[in-house]
mmCIF file of C-alpha atoms in Angstrom:
data_model
loop_
_atom_site.group_PDB
_atom_site.id
_atom_site.type_symbol
_atom_site.label_atom_id
_atom_site.label_comp_id
_atom_site.label_asym_id
_atom_site.label_seq_id
_atom_site.Cartn_x
_atom_site.Cartn_y
_atom_site.Cartn_z
ATOM 1 C CA MET A 1 -23.707 -11.003 5.387
ATOM 2 C CA SER A 2 -21.868 -12.963 7.883
ATOM 3 C CA THR A 3 -18.802 -11.218 8.348
ATOM 4 C CA MET A 4 -16.949 -15.034 10.120
ATOM 5 C CA THR A 5 -16.451 -17.644 8.468
ATOM 6 C CA ASP A 6 -17.754 -20.936 8.980
ATOM 7 C CA MET A 7 -14.604 -22.825 9.390
ATOM 8 C CA ASN A 8 -12.464 -21.173 11.639
ATOM 9 C CA ASP A 9 -14.322 -18.244 13.102
ATOM 10 C CA THR A 10 -11.971 -15.430 12.629
ATOM 11 C CA PRO A 11 -13.042 -12.461 11.020
ATOM 12 C CA ALA A 12 -13.845 -12.951 7.137
ATOM 13 C CA VAL A 13 -11.550 -10.668 4.827
ATOM 14 C CA HIS A 14 -14.000 -7.829 2.471
ATOM 15 C CA TYR A 15 -11.962 -7.096 -0.383
ATOM 16 C CA ALA A 16 -12.909 -5.121 -3.536
ATOM 17 C CA VAL A 17 -11.695 -4.707 -6.711
ATOM 18 C CA PHE A 18 -10.878 -1.002 -9.107
ATOM 19 C CA GLY A 19 -9.700 -0.249 -12.322
ATOM 20 C CA SER A 20 -6.804 1.634 -12.539
ATOM 21 C CA PRO A 21 -3.916 2.534 -15.284
ATOM 22 C CA LEU A 22 -1.825 -0.002 -13.406
ATOM 23 C CA GLY A 23 -4.281 -2.074 -13.350
ATOM 24 C CA GLU A 24 -6.605 -4.148 -11.247
ATOM 25 C CA LEU A 25 -6.477 -3.305 -7.951
ATOM 26 C CA LEU A 26 -6.742 -5.306 -5.037
ATOM 27 C CA VAL A 27 -7.820 -3.879 -2.110
ATOM 28 C CA THR A 28 -9.085 -5.460 1.127
ATOM 29 C CA GLY A 29 -9.749 -5.047 4.677
ATOM 30 C CA ASP A 30 -12.511 -5.746 7.495
ATOM 31 C CA ALA A 31 -15.855 -5.438 7.700
ATOM 32 C CA HIS A 32 -15.639 -1.953 9.171
ATOM 33 C CA GLY A 33 -13.710 -0.975 5.571
ATOM 34 C CA VAL A 34 -10.157 -0.642 7.848
ATOM 35 C CA LEU A 35 -7.917 -1.192 4.665
ATOM 36 C CA THR A 36 -4.917 -4.505 5.540
ATOM 37 C CA SER A 37 -3.753 -4.457 2.097
ATOM 38 C CA LEU A 38 -3.911 -3.034 -1.622
ATOM 39 C CA SER A 39 -2.644 -5.802 -4.821
ATOM 40 C CA VAL A 40 -1.360 -5.300 -8.318
ATOM 41 C CA PRO A 41 -1.277 -8.112 -10.170
ATOM 42 C CA GLY A 42 1.651 -10.268 -10.799
ATOM 43 C CA GLN A 43 3.337 -7.853 -7.268
ATOM 44 C CA LYS A 44 5.826 -9.854 -5.237
ATOM 45 C CA GLY A 45 4.445 -11.109 -1.925
ATOM 46 C CA GLY A 46 0.861 -9.458 -3.269
ATOM 47 C CA ARG A 47 -2.688 -11.063 -1.998
ATOM 48 C CA SER A 48 -4.611 -12.853 -4.121
ATOM 49 C CA VAL A 49 -8.792 -13.318 -3.533
ATOM 50 C CA GLY A 50 -9.171 -16.664 -1.028
ATOM 51 C CA ALA A 51 -11.580 -18.704 -0.317
ATOM 52 C CA GLY A 52 -14.482 -17.737 1.662
ATOM 53 C CA TRP A 53 -14.073 -13.911 1.175
ATOM 54 C CA VAL A 54 -16.678 -11.547 0.806
ATOM 55 C CA ARG A 55 -16.311 -8.394 -2.222
ATOM 56 C CA ASP A 56 -18.407 -5.620 -1.378
ATOM 57 C CA GLN A 57 -17.618 -2.723 -3.045
ATOM 58 C CA ARG A 58 -19.846 0.158 -1.421
ATOM 59 C CA LEU A 59 -17.198 -0.831 2.040
ATOM 60 C CA PHE A 60 -14.331 0.340 0.053
ATOM 61 C CA ALA A 61 -16.469 3.187 -2.118
ATOM 62 C CA GLU A 62 -14.045 5.771 -0.489
ATOM 63 C CA ALA A 63 -10.673 4.184 -1.648
ATOM 64 C CA GLY A 64 -12.377 3.490 -4.309
ATOM 65 C CA ARG A 65 -12.881 7.296 -5.391
ATOM 66 C CA GLN A 66 -9.655 8.481 -3.489
ATOM 67 C CA LEU A 67 -7.402 5.813 -6.104
ATOM 68 C CA ASP A 68 -9.400 7.322 -9.317
ATOM 69 C CA ALA A 69 -8.820 10.696 -7.264
ATOM 70 C CA TYR A 70 -5.417 9.944 -7.476
ATOM 71 C CA PHE A 71 -4.798 8.394 -10.591
ATOM 72 C CA ALA A 72 -6.112 11.608 -11.701
ATOM 73 C CA GLY A 73 -4.037 13.562 -10.179
ATOM 74 C CA GLU A 74 -6.189 15.762 -8.133
ATOM 75 C CA LEU A 75 -5.239 13.511 -4.728
ATOM 76 C CA LYS A 76 -1.957 14.197 -3.164
ATOM 77 C CA ASP A 77 -2.965 12.221 0.300
ATOM 78 C CA PHE A 78 -4.533 9.978 0.913
ATOM 79 C CA THR A 79 -7.326 9.976 4.415
ATOM 80 C CA LEU A 80 -8.500 6.298 4.137
ATOM 81 C CA GLU A 81 -7.704 4.295 8.050
ATOM 82 C CA LEU A 82 -5.137 1.663 7.072
ATOM 83 C CA ARG A 83 -4.081 -1.106 9.701
ATOM 84 C CA PRO A 84 -1.681 -3.658 7.893
ATOM 85 C CA GLU A 85 -0.277 -6.312 9.796
ATOM 86 C CA GLY A 86 3.609 -6.300 11.118
ATOM 87 C CA THR A 87 5.891 -6.225 12.407
ATOM 88 C CA GLU A 88 6.599 -3.205 14.874
ATOM 89 C CA PHE A 89 10.041 -2.932 13.039
ATOM 90 C CA ARG A 90 7.772 -2.406 10.191
ATOM 91 C CA ARG A 91 4.949 -0.885 11.467
ATOM 92 C CA ARG A 92 7.501 1.766 11.682
ATOM 93 C CA VAL A 93 9.191 1.561 8.826
ATOM 94 C CA TRP A 94 5.655 2.013 7.123
ATOM 95 C CA ASP A 95 4.951 5.404 8.930
ATOM 96 C CA ALA A 96 8.106 6.831 7.751
ATOM 97 C CA LEU A 97 7.032 5.932 4.617
ATOM 98 C CA ASP A 98 3.577 8.226 4.860
ATOM 99 C CA ALA A 99 5.961 11.345 5.958
ATOM 100 C CA VAL A 100 7.261 11.453 2.182
ATOM 101 C CA PRO A 101 5.811 13.975 0.196
ATOM 102 C CA TYR A 102 3.426 13.663 -2.953
ATOM 103 C CA GLY A 103 6.061 15.068 -5.706
ATOM 104 C CA ALA A 104 8.820 14.102 -3.819
ATOM 105 C CA THR A 105 11.664 11.234 -3.382
ATOM 106 C CA THR A 106 13.229 9.735 -0.182
ATOM 107 C CA THR A 107 16.599 6.448 0.438
ATOM 108 C CA TYR A 108 16.670 3.708 2.142
ATOM 109 C CA GLY A 109 19.056 5.390 4.638
ATOM 110 C CA GLU A 110 17.636 8.407 4.819
ATOM 111 C CA VAL A 111 14.005 6.356 6.125
ATOM 112 C CA ALA A 112 16.356 4.098 8.138
ATOM 113 C CA ALA A 113 17.626 7.550 10.042
ATOM 114 C CA ARG A 114 13.984 9.019 9.853
ATOM 115 C CA ILE A 115 13.011 5.771 12.218
ATOM 116 C CA GLY A 116 15.978 5.663 14.539
ATOM 117 C CA ALA A 117 17.875 3.191 12.722
ATOM 118 C CA SER A 118 21.836 2.764 12.370
ATOM 119 C CA ARG A 119 23.060 2.640 8.500
ATOM 120 C CA ALA A 120 23.542 -0.653 9.375
ATOM 121 C CA ALA A 121 19.865 -1.319 9.351
ATOM 122 C CA VAL A 122 19.440 -0.569 6.239
ATOM 123 C CA ARG A 123 18.616 -4.102 4.444
ATOM 124 C CA ALA A 124 16.115 -4.522 6.762
ATOM 125 C CA VAL A 125 14.921 -1.015 5.933
ATOM 126 C CA GLY A 126 14.952 -2.023 2.274
ATOM 127 C CA GLY A 127 12.822 -5.456 3.096
ATOM 128 C CA ALA A 128 10.711 -3.443 5.265
ATOM 129 C CA VAL A 129 9.772 -1.327 2.240
ATOM 130 C CA GLY A 130 9.451 -4.266 -0.055
ATOM 131 C CA ALA A 131 6.831 -5.970 2.092
ATOM 132 C CA ASN A 132 4.761 -2.790 2.147
ATOM 133 C CA PRO A 133 0.919 -4.816 2.295
ATOM 134 C CA LEU A 134 -0.688 -1.111 0.955
ATOM 135 C CA LEU A 135 0.848 -0.742 -2.491
ATOM 136 C CA VAL A 136 -0.213 3.174 -4.075
ATOM 137 C CA LEU A 137 -1.744 3.955 -0.219
ATOM 138 C CA ARG A 138 1.297 3.434 1.744
ATOM 139 C CA PRO A 139 3.903 5.496 -0.564
ATOM 140 C CA CYS A 140 7.213 3.003 -1.198
ATOM 141 C CA HIS A 141 7.186 3.608 -4.591
ATOM 142 C CA ARG A 142 9.130 7.428 -3.555
ATOM 143 C CA VAL A 143 11.679 5.368 -2.004
ATOM 144 C CA ILE A 144 14.859 5.134 -4.608
ATOM 145 C CA GLY A 145 18.835 3.726 -4.526
ATOM 146 C CA ALA A 146 21.018 5.949 -2.466
ATOM 147 C CA ASP A 147 23.008 6.879 -6.113
ATOM 148 C CA GLY A 148 19.157 7.634 -8.032
ATOM 149 C CA SER A 149 18.542 5.017 -9.172
ATOM 150 C CA LEU A 150 14.874 3.109 -9.597
ATOM 151 C CA THR A 151 15.665 0.041 -7.003
ATOM 152 C CA GLY A 152 12.997 -2.717 -7.167
ATOM 153 C CA TYR A 153 9.372 -2.529 -6.412
ATOM 154 C CA ALA A 154 6.798 -5.419 -5.336
ATOM 155 C CA GLY A 155 4.489 -4.080 -7.866
ATOM 156 C CA GLY A 156 7.239 -3.882 -10.589
ATOM 157 C CA LEU A 157 9.830 -1.378 -12.145
ATOM 158 C CA GLU A 158 7.247 -0.189 -14.580
ATOM 159 C CA ARG A 159 4.511 0.656 -12.120
ATOM 160 C CA LYS A 160 8.094 2.697 -10.052
ATOM 161 C CA VAL A 161 7.957 4.342 -13.447
ATOM 162 C CA GLN A 162 4.450 5.534 -13.755
ATOM 163 C CA LEU A 163 3.484 6.696 -10.300
ATOM 164 C CA LEU A 164 6.719 8.684 -10.402
ATOM 165 C CA THR A 165 5.910 10.500 -13.599
ATOM 166 C CA LEU A 166 2.813 10.716 -12.400
ATOM 167 C CA GLU A 167 3.498 12.638 -8.963
ATOM 168 C CA GLY A 168 5.941 14.783 -10.970
ATOM 169 C CA CYS A 169 9.478 12.754 -9.543
ATOM 170 C CA ILE A 170 10.837 11.580 -13.350
#
């Protein structure tokens, strides 16, 4: 099995599909199993299987095991290698999401402060949170409005409610 596409010699995208309470989860990564995205059906900006992609459930078996344990309420912290693509600013925001513990929430303003950005950067932080390519694994669902409202979620507000309920936040 080749890990290069025939058309342009770029590394092939490897993927696996796992069932979950949120629907089918599409996990993508490289030939070494390093994760680059996790999408749910209908996700704003989510991925779908492309031409030349290589399906390999075994490559991502540990991701599937951890996701199953998370949805069963048995796992609070993922220990998977993640390598999403994004600007330096987005990566800083995504790293800040990792610091929000299971069962807790934070606000966009708190994320901005955590990365050393000004209050004026809250909209940019919201854009970066919304562009998170690793739903569930990188907990953007834990970010709420300053007034406690459940603001947007790329996977849909009903899924955000499911995740926050699972974690005991609501």
